[in-house]
Amino acid sequence: MMLKTNGFIALFEYISDNASTLLSLTIEHVIMVLLGLALALVVGVPLGIISSKNEKLASVILSAANILQVIPSLALLALLMMFLGLGFKTIVVGLFCYSLLPIIRNTYVGLKEMDANLNEAGRGLGMNKWQLLMKVQLPLSLPFIMAGVRVAAVIAIGVATLAPLIGGDGLGREIYSGLNMRNELKIYAGAIPAACLAILTDVLLGRLQNRMKSKQSRQKVETQQGAGVSVSN
Amino acid sequence: MPFTNSISQFYEFLLERYPDILVAAREHVTIAIVAVLLSTLVAVPVGIYLAKNRAKWLHSTVFSIANLFQTIPSLALLAILLPIVGIGTKPAIIALFLYALLPILRNTLAGFQSVDQSVIEAARGMGYSAAQRLFKIQLPLAFPYIMSGLRMTTVYIISWTTLAALIGAGGLGQLIVSGIGVNRKELIFAGAIAAILLTLLTDQLLGLIERKMFKRAKSA
Amino acid sequence: MIKLNKKFYMLVSMALLMIIVGCSNSSGSSDKLKIGAQTYSEPKIIAEMYKALIEESTDISVDIVADLAASPIVIQSMNKGDVQMATLYSGEIFNGYFEIEETKDRQEVLKQAQQGFDETFGFKWFDSFGFENTYAFTVRQELADQYGLEKVSDLKEYADTLKIGVDTTWLERDNDGYRAFQDHYGIKFKETFPMEISLVYQAVADQEVDVVLAYTTDPGIKEFNLKTLEDDMQFFPPYDASPVIRKDMLEKHPELEGIISKLVGKIDVQTMASLNYEVDVNKRSPKEVAIEFLKAEGLMSNES
């Protein structure tokens, strides 16, 4: 159990010696997460929209996504591996599964939270349902969806560290092979960047979310003014 | 039919191996409960303290630290702890303890902040000491929130405990990992389904308790 | 409002683009070879050796898929085509892939492996590198001295006070696993701790376990001063290590046969153990150790 000062120096040396490998592992990690998130957005946002329009479907969709979320990540990845084989594709599917609930739920909440006045305002401007959705409701729900993406991203980065167990890559590879080679430096060289990646993503997406929120309140006012509705806020 | 065949195969497997599965489940639950209990012991007092002390810097520091632990990928956290704490249940419990901190803390704080100031004032007026206010008024009223946080956290912790198997702590994850290793689908299934069932069961059970608490708090 | 609208479409198209890019990522070129390796250093070092040799003399680019949970997973991956080549051990025949004749003879086991895996999976199982890596019961030296332990049977008397650390699969393996062991030796331990094989050594160093089921070429045995007990009742089958490759890969690239054969019979137990030592204890990279070995043996030119 070494560590401390001379440990830091050794770690720094190891990281700089292996910078290119670590960088490519990080990039792979990020790509897996981005793909999983992208798929979850493509499927999750529409599901969230459907849920907000139909309460019965909402409870079905949300409970299904909830159950998916609660399945231990190791278990889900192992089950997926049995059917889809090892590697990149299987992991992306797993990450997709874990990103679904936050995105569906947040889209649903975001749309439900919609101020009825705004819907009125939009209809007053002569919008049909589709225009209402695309021009008013979705844009205004963006901060909520963003919050969902943020939560999903952090979870996905975590689950992606398990990738090597089913033949994938990413920073988990460094952690896992460090465990197997009894090399503490490798373990830290994988674990610390993974942790930093997660923290950084959380912080950056948090800022993005806040910026969207302030934009949203401005646009709320614009919509209401545009339709001649008095602003109650 | 191959499908019904594999179901009966799985059933036989369960009959034969259920003692092992139960042992694994017991290990699993033990680790999870200890972690959640320890986390509650730390997070609730800190939450209470934060509710009293409104200093912004204090709030954001404490929350940032707790949030930090939550954000770190669990494999990374386990791996970081390994060289320091060794293998087995110890690092697993510590890692899970750190994970549970944020949600419990946040819910405790929310619970305490939800208590109507006027109720506290009334209590003070009636001559209740700080300790009495805490235990007789604030805690009972905040309890539903704390309980709800505990429920969510316990469910997540049970889910994450499957990873403990990777560092020799046993649990249901062990069935999954060894199932992957010997390429035996029934093992993987057994471990996975047991873990899922355990999680859902805990969720339902705690939900029941939570609803009971809520009813009681409402009548208070 | 029109601004946000555009942004939204941008997001969607970015998402779709990433999906397309991601899918194209996985389509491989025909000149790629994937070598699968288990979690311990030994197959990783060998994989690096082959990577260096193959890339030096052919146009094939080699990827190593490391840390596959255990040999059965490697075989499954090879069967699916996720990987095409690996280092496997002859004792694998006892894991129920095909009908076998019971034998503990080294040559016989190897022959059955070569025949069986060819017929069942279409693999070419080469002759051995020259070493065996089997399971070994090891105990802490102090314990061995205290109880006078020399053979595995000696454990019987004390077994119900001993804790044993094993890899993640030994408890589950049919033929050479814990259940069969209990039948064969009549020994049952107080507690069993399955974990990643590399962690067992830390476990024994921390004295969290007393007995460790190690792999014979693992440097941890020497590093942690463990005493290997003799398998006096001959429970474990032979485990000769050989390179194994899918026959269809060989047909596509016949030059691989010669390259693979270069290492057959070239690595003995001491050599493999010391290579493992370099990686696990001296913390050098498998690639470095592999290339150093190749150059020292004259199997690779010194200019690379």
Coordinates of C-alpha atoms in Angstrom, one line a residue, chain A residues 37 41 45 102-103 105-107 110 138-154 201-213, chain C residues 7 11:
Chain A
L37 CA -26.8 9.2 -25.2
L41 CA -32.3 11.0 -27.1
V45 CA -37.6 12.3 -26.3
P102 CA -33.6 10.3 -17.1
I103 CA -34.3 11.5 -20.6
R105 CA -38.8 11.3 -17.4
N106 CA -37.3 14.8 -17.9
T107 CA -38.9 15.3 -21.2
G110 CA -40.6 19.4 -18.9
L138 CA -40.0 21.4 -26.9
P139 CA -37.8 24.5 -27.0
L140 CA -39.2 25.6 -23.6
S141 CA -38.6 22.1 -22.1
L142 CA -35.0 22.1 -23.3
P143 CA -33.6 22.9 -19.8
F144 CA -35.4 19.9 -18.3
I145 CA -34.3 17.7 -21.1
M146 CA -30.8 19.0 -20.6
A147 CA -31.0 18.1 -16.9
G148 CA -32.0 14.6 -18.0
V149 CA -29.0 14.4 -20.4
R150 CA -26.7 15.6 -17.6
V151 CA -27.9 12.8 -15.2
A152 CA -27.8 10.3 -18.0
A153 CA -24.3 11.3 -19.1
V154 CA -22.8 10.9 -15.6
T201 CA -19.3 16.5 -17.6
D202 CA -21.5 17.2 -14.7
V203 CA -20.2 20.7 -14.2
L204 CA -20.2 21.6 -17.9
L205 CA -23.7 20.3 -18.5
G206 CA -24.8 22.0 -15.4
R207 CA -23.6 25.3 -16.7
L208 CA -25.3 24.6 -20.0
Q209 CA -28.5 23.8 -18.2
N210 CA -28.4 27.0 -16.3
R211 CA -27.9 29.0 -19.4
M212 CA -30.8 27.3 -21.0
K213 CA -32.9 28.1 -18.0
Chain C
K7 CA -30.7 24.3 -32.4
L11 CA -29.0 18.3 -31.9

